[in-house]
CSV table of N, CA and C in Angstrom, one decimal:
chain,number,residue,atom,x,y,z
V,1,UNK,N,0.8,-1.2,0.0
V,1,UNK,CA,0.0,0.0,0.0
V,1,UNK,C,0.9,1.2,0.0
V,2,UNK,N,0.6,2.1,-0.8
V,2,UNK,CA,1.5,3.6,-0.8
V,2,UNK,C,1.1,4.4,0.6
V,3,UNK,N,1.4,5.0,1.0
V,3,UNK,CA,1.5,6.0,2.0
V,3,UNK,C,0.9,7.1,1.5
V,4,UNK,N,0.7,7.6,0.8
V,4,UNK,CA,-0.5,8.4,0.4
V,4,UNK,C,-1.8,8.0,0.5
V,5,UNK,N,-2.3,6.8,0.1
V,5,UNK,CA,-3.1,5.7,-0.1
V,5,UNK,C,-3.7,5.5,1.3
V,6,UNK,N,-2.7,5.3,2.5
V,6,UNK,CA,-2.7,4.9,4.4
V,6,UNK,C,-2.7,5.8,4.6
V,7,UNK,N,-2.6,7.0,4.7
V,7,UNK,CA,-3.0,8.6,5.0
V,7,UNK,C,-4.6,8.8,4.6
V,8,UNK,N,-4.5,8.3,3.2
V,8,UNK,CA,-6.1,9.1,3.2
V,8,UNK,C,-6.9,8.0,3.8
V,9,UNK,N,-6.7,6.8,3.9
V,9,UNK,CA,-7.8,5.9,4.3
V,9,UNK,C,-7.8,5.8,6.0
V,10,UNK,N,-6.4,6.3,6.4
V,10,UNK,CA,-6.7,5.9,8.0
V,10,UNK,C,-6.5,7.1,9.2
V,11,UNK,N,-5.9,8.2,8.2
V,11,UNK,CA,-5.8,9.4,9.2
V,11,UNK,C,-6.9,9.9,9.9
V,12,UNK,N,-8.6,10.5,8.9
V,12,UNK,CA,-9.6,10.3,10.2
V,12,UNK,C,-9.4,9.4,11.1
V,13,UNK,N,-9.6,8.5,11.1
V,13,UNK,CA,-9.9,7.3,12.6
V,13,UNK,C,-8.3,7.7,13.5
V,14,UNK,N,-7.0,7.7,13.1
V,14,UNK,CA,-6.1,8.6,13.8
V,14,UNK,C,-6.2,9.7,14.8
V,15,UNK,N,-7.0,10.5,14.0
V,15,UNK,CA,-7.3,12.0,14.0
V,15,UNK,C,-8.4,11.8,15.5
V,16,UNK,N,-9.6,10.6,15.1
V,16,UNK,CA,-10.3,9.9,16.2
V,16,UNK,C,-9.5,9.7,17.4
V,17,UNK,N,-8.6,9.3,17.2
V,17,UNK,CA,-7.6,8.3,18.3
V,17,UNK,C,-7.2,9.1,18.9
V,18,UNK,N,-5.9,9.6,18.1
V,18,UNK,CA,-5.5,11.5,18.6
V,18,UNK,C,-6.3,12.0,19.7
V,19,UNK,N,-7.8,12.2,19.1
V,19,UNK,CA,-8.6,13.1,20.0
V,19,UNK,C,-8.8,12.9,21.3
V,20,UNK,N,-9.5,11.6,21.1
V,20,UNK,CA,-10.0,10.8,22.5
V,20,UNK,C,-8.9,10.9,23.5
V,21,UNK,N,-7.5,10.2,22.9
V,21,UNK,CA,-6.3,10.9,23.7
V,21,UNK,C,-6.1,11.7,24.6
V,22,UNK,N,-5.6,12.5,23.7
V,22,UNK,CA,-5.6,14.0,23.9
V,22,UNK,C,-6.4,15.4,24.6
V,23,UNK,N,-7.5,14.9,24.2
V,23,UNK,CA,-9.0,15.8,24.7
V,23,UNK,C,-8.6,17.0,24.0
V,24,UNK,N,-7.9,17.4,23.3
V,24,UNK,CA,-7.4,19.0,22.5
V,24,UNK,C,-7.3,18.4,20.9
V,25,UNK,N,-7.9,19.4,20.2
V,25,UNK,CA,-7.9,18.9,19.0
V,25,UNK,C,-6.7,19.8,18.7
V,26,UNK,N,-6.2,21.0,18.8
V,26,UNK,CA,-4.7,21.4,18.6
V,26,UNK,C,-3.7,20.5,18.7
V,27,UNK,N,-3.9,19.4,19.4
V,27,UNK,CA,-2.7,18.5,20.0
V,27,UNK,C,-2.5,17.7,19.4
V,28,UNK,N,-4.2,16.7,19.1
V,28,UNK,CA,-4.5,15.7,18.2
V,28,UNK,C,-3.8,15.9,16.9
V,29,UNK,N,-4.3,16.8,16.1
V,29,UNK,CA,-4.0,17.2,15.0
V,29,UNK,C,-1.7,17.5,14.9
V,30,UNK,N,-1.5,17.8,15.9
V,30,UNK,CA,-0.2,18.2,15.9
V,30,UNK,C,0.7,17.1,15.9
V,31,UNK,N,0.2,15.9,16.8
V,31,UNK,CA,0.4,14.8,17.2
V,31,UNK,C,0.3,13.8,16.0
V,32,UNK,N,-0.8,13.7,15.3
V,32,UNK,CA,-1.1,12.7,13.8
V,32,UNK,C,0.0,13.5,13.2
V,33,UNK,N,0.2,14.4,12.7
V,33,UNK,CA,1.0,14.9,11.6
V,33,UNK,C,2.4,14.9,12.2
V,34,UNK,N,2.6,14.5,13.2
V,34,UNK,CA,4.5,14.3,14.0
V,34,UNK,C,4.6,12.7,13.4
V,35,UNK,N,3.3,12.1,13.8
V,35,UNK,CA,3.9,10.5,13.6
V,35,UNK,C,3.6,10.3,12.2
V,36,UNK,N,3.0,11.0,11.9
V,36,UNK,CA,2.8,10.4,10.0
V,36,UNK,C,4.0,10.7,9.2
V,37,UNK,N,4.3,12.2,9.8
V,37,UNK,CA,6.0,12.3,9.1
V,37,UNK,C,7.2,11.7,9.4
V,38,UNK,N,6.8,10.6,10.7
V,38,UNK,CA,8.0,9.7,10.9
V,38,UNK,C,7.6,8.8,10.4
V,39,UNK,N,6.0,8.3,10.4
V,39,UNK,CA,6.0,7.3,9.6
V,39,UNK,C,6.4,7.3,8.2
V,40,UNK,N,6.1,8.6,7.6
V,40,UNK,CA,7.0,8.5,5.6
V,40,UNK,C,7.7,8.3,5.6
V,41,UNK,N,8.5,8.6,6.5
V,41,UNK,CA,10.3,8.3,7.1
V,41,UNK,C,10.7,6.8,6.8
V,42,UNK,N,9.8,6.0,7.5
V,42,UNK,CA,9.7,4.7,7.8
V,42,UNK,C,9.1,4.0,6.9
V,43,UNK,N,8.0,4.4,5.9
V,43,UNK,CA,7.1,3.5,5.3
V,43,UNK,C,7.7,2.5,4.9
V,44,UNK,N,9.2,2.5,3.7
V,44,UNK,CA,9.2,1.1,3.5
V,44,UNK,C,9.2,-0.2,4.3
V,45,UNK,N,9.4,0.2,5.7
V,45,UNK,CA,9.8,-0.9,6.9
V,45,UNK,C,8.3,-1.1,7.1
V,46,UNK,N,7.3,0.0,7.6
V,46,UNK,CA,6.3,0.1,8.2
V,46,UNK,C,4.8,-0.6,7.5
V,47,UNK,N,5.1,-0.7,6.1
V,47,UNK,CA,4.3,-1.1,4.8
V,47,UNK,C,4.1,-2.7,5.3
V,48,UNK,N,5.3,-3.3,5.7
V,48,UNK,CA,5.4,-5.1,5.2
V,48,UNK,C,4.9,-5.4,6.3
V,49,UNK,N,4.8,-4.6,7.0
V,49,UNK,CA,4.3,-5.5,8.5
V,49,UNK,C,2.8,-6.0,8.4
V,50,UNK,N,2.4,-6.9,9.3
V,50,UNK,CA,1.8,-7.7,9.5
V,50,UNK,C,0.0,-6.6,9.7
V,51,UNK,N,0.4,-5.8,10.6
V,51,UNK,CA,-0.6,-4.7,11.4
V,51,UNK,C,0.3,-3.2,11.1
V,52,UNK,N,0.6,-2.7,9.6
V,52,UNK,CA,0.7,-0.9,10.1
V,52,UNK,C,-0.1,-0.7,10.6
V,53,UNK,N,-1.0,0.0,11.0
V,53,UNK,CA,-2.6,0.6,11.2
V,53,UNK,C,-1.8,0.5,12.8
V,54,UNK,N,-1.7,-0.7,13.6
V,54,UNK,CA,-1.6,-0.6,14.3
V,54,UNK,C,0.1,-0.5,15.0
V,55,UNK,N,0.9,-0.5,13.9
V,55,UNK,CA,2.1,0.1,14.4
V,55,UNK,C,2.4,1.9,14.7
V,56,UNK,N,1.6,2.1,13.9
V,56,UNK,CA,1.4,3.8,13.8
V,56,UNK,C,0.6,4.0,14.9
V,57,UNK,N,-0.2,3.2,15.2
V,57,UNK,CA,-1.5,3.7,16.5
V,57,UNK,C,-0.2,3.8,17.6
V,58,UNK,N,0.8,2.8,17.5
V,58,UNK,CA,1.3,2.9,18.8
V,58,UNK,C,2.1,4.4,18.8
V,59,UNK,N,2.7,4.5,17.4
V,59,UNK,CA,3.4,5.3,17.6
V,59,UNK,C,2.8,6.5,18.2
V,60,UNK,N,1.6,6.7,17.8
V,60,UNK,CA,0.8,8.3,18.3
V,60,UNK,C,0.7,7.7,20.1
V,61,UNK,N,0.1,6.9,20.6
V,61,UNK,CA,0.3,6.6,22.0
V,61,UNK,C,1.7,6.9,22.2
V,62,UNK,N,3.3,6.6,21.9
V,62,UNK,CA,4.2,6.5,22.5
V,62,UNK,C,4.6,8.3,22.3
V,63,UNK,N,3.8,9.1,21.4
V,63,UNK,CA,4.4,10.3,21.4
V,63,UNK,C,3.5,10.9,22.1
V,64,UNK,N,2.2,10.7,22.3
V,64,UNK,CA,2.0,11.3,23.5
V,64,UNK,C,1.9,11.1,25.1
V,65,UNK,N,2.2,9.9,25.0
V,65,UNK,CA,3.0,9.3,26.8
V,65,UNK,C,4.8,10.2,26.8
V,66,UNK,N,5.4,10.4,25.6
V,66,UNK,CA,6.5,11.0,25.6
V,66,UNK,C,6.5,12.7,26.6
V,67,UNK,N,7.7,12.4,27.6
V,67,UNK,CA,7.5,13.6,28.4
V,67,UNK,C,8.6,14.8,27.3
V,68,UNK,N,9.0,14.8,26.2
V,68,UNK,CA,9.7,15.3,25.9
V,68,UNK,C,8.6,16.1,24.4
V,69,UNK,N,7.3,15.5,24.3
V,69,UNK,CA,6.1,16.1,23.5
V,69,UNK,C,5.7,17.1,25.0
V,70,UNK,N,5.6,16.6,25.8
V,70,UNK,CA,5.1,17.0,27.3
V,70,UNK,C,5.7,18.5,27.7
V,71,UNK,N,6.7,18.6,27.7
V,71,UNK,CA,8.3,19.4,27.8
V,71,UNK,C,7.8,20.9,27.1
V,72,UNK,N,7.2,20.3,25.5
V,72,UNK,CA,7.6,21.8,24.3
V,72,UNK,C,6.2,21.4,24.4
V,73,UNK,N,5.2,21.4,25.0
V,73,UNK,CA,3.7,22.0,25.3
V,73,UNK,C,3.4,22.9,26.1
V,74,UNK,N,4.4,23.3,27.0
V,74,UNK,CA,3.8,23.7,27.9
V,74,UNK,C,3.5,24.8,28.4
V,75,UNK,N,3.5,25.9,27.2
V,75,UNK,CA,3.2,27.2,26.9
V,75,UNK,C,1.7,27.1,26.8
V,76,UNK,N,1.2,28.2,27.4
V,76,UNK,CA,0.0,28.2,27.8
V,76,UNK,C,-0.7,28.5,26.4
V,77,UNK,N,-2.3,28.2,26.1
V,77,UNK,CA,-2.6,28.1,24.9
V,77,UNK,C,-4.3,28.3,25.0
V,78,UNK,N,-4.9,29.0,24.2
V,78,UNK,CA,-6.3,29.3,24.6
V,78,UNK,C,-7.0,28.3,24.0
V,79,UNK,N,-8.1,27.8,24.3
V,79,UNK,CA,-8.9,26.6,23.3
V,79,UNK,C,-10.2,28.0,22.6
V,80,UNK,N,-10.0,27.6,21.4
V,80,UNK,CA,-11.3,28.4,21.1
V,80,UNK,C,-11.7,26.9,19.9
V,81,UNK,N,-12.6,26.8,20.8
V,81,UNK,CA,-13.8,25.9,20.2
V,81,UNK,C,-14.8,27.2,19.4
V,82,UNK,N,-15.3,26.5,18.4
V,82,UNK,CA,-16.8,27.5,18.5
V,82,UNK,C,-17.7,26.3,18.8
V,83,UNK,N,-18.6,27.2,19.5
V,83,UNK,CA,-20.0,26.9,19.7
V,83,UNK,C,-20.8,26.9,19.0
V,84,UNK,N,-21.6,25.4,18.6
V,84,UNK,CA,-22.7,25.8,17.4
V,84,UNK,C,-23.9,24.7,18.1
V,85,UNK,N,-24.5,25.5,17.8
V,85,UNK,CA,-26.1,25.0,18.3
V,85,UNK,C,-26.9,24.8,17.0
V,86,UNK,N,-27.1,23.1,16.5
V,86,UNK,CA,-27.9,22.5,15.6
V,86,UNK,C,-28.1,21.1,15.7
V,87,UNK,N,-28.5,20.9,15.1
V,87,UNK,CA,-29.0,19.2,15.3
V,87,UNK,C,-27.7,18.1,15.6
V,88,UNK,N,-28.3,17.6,16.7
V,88,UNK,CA,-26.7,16.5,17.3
V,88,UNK,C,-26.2,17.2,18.4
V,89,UNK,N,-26.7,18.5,18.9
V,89,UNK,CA,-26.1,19.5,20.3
V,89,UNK,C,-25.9,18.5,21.4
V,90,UNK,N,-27.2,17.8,21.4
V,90,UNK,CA,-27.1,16.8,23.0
V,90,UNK,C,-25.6,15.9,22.4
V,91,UNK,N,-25.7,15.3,21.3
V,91,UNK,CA,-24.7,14.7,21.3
V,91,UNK,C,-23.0,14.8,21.1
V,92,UNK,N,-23.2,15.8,20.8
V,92,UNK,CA,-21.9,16.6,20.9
V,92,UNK,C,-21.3,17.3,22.3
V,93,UNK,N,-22.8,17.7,23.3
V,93,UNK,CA,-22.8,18.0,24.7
V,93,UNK,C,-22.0,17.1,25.9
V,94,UNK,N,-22.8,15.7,25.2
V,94,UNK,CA,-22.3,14.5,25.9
V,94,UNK,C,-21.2,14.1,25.2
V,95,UNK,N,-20.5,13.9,24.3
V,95,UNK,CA,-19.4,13.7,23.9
V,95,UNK,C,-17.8,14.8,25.0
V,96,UNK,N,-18.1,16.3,24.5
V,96,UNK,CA,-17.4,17.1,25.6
V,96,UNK,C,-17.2,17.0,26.5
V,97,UNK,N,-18.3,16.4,27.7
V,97,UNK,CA,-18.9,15.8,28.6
V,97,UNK,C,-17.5,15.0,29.2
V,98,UNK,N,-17.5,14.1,27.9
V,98,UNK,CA,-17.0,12.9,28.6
V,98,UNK,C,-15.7,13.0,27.9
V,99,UNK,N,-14.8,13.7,27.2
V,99,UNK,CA,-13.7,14.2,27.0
V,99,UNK,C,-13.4,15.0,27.8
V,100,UNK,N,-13.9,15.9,28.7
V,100,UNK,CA,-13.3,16.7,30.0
V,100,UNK,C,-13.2,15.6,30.7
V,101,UNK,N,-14.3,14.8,31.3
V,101,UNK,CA,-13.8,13.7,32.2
V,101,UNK,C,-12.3,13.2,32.2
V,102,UNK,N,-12.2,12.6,30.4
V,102,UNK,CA,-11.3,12.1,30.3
V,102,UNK,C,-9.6,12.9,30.4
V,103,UNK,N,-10.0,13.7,30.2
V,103,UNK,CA,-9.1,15.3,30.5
V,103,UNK,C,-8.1,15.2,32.1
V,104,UNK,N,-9.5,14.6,32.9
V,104,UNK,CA,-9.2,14.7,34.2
V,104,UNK,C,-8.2,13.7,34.9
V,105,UNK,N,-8.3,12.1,34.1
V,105,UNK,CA,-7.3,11.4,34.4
V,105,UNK,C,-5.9,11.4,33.7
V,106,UNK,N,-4.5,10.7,34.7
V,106,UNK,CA,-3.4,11.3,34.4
V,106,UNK,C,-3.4,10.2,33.2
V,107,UNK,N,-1.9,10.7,32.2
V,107,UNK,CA,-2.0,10.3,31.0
V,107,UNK,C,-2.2,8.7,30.9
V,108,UNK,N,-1.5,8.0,32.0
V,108,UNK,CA,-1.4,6.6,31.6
V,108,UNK,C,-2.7,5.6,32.0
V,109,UNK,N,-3.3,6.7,33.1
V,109,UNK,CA,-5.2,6.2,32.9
V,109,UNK,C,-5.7,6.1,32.1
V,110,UNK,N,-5.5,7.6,31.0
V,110,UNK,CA,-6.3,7.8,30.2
V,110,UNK,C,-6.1,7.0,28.8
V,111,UNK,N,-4.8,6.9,28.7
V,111,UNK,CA,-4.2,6.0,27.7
V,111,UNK,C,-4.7,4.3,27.7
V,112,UNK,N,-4.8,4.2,28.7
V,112,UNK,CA,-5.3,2.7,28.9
V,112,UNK,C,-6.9,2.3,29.3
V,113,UNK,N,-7.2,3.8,28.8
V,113,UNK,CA,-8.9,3.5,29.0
V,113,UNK,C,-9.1,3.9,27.7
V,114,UNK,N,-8.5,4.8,26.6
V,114,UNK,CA,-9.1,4.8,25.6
V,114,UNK,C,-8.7,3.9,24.9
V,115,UNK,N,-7.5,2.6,24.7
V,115,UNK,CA,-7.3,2.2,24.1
V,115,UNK,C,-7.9,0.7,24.6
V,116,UNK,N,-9.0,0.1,25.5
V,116,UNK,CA,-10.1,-0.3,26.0
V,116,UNK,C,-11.1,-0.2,25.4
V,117,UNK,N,-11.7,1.1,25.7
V,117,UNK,CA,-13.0,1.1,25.3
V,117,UNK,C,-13.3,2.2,23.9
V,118,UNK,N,-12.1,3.1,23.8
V,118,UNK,CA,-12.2,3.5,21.9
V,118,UNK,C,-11.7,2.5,20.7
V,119,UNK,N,-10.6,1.8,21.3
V,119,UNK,CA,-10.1,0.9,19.9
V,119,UNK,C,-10.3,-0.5,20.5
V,120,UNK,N,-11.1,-0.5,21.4
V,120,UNK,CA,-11.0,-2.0,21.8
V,120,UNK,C,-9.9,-3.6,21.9
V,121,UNK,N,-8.8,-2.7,22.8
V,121,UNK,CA,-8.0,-3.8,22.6
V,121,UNK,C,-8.0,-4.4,23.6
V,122,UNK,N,-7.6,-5.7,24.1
V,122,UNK,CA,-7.4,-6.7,25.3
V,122,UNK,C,-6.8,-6.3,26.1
V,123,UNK,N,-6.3,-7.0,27.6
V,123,UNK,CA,-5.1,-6.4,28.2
V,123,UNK,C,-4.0,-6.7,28.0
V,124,UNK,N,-3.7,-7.8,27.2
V,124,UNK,CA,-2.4,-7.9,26.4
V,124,UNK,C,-2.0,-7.3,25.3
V,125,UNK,N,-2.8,-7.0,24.4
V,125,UNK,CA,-2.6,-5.6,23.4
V,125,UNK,C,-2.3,-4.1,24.3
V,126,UNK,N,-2.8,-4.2,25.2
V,126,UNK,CA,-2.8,-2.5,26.3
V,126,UNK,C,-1.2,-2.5,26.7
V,127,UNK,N,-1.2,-3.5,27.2
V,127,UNK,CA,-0.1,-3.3,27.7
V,127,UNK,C,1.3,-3.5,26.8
V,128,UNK,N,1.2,-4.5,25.6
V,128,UNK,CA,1.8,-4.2,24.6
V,128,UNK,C,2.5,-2.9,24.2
V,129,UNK,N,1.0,-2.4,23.8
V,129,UNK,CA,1.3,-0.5,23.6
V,129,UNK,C,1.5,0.3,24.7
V,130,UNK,N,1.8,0.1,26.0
V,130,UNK,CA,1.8,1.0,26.9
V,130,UNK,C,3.2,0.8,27.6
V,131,UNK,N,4.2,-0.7,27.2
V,131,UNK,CA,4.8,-1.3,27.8
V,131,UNK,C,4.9,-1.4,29.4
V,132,UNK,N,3.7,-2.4,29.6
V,132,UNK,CA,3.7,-2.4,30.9
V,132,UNK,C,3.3,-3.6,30.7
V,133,UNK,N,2.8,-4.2,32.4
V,133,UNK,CA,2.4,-6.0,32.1
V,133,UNK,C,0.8,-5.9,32.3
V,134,UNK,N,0.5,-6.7,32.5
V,134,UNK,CA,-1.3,-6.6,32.0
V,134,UNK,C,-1.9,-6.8,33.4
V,135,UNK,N,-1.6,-6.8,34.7
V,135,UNK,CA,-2.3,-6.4,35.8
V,135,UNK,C,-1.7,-5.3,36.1
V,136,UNK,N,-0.8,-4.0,35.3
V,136,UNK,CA,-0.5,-3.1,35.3
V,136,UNK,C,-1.7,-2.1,34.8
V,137,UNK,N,-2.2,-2.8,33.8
V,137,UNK,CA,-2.8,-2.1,32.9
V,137,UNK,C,-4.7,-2.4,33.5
V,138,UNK,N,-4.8,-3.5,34.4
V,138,UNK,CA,-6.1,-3.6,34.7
V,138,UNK,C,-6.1,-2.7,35.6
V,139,UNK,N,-4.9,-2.3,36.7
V,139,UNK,CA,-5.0,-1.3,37.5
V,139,UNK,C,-5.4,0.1,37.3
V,140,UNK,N,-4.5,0.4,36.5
V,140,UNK,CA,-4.8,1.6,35.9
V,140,UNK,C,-6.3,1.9,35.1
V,141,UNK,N,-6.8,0.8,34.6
V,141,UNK,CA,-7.9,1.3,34.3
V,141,UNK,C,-9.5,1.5,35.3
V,142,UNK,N,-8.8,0.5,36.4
V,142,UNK,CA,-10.1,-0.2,37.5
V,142,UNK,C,-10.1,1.8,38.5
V,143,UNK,N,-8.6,2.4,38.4
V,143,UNK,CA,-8.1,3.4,39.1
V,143,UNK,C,-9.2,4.3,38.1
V,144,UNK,N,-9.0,4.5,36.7
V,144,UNK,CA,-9.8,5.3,36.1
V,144,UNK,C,-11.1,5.6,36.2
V,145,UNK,N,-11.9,4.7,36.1
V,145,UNK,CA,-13.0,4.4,36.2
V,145,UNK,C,-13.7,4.4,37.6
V,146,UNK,N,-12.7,3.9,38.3
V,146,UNK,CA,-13.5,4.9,40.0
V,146,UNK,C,-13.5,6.3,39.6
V,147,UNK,N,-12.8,7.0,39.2
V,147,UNK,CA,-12.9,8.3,39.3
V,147,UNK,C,-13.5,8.8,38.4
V,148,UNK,N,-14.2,8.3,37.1
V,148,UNK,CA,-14.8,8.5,36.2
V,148,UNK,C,-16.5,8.3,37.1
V,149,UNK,N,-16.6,7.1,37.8
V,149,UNK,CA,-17.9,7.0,38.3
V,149,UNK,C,-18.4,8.1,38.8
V,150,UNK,N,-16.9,8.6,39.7
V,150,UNK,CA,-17.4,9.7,41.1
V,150,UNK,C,-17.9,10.7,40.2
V,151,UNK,N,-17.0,11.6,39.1
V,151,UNK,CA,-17.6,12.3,38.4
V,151,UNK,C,-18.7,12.2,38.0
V,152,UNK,N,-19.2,11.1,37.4
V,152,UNK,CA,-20.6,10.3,37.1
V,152,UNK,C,-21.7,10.7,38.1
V,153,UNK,N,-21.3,10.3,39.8
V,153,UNK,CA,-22.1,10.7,40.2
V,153,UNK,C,-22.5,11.5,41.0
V,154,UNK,N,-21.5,13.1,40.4
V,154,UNK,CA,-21.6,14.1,41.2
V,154,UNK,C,-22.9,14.6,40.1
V,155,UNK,N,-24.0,15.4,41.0
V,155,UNK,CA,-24.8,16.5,40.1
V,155,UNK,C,-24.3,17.9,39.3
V,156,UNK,N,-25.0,18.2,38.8
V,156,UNK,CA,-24.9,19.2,38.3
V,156,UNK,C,-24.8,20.6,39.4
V,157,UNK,N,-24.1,21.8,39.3
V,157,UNK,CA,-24.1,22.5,40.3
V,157,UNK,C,-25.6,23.0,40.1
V,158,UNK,N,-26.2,23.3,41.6
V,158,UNK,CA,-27.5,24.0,41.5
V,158,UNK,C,-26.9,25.8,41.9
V,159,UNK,N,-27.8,26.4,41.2
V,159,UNK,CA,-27.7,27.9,41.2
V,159,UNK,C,-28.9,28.2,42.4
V,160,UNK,N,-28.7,28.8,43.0
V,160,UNK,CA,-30.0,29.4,43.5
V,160,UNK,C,-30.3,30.9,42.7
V,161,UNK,N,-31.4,31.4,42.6
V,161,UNK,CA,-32.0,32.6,42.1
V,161,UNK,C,-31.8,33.4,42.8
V,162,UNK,N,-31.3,34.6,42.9
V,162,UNK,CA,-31.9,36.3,43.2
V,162,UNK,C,-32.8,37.1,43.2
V,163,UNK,N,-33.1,37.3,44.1
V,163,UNK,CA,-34.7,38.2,43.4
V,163,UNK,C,-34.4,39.8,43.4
């Protein structure tokens, strides 16, 4: 397969991966286009393998577990989302929803819960990609997910009125 060809067919779902990641689409985006230009670097090696798709997934995991991607971020940065209100709002609400959640745990939680329950891998694939051993990786997610519940089941703040 050409590498032009693996770009256009797998960068969305990347771009996907990236995100969930990340929780910043500045990052995601910054992040796909670091590993894709290492991977053109690499394609001839990266082409014969068995699973590219998922040798590149790792790579975007290992560049953003990298504390030296971590290092040259850390200039402060505004998010300007725009706001649009049309059909799919609820679902776009609850999506942000649960990307701030995800925001909230530290990287190696978050890494091993999206790559769980967004790309659906085992805990022997998790830990694969995360290099760790696989009651490493049940930890870290059992750790996430308590704290994803609490979140879960805090309310909404109530306001009281003024008169």
């Amino acid at each position: 397969m050409e590498f032009a060809e693996y770009v256009a067919r797998q960068r969305p779902a990347l771009m996907r991966f990236a995100m969930v990641l990340t929780c910043r689409t500045w990052l995601a985006e910054d992040l796909v286009s670091d590993v894709l230009g290492r991977a053109f670097e690499r394609w001839d090696r990266i082409s014969v393998m068995d699973e590219p798709n998922a040798y590149v997934r790792r790579m975007v995991v290992n560049e953003y577990l990298s504390w030296r991607r971590m290092l040259t971020r850390t200039s402060p940065r505004a998010e300007v989302e725009p706001t649009v209100i049309s059909d799919g709002a609820a679902e776009r609400a609850e999506r942000d929803a649960m990307i701030s959640r995800l925001a909230s745990l530290p990287r190696k939680q978050r890494a091993a819960v999206v790559l769980r329950y967004y790309a659906g891998m085992s805990d022997r694939e998790i830990a694969t990609q995360l290099g760790c051993r696989e009651p490493t990786v049940r930890s870290q997610i059992h750790r996430a997910l308590n704290v994803l519940r609490i979140d879960l089941t805090t309310g909404a703040p109530h306001f009281q009125e003024t008169s």
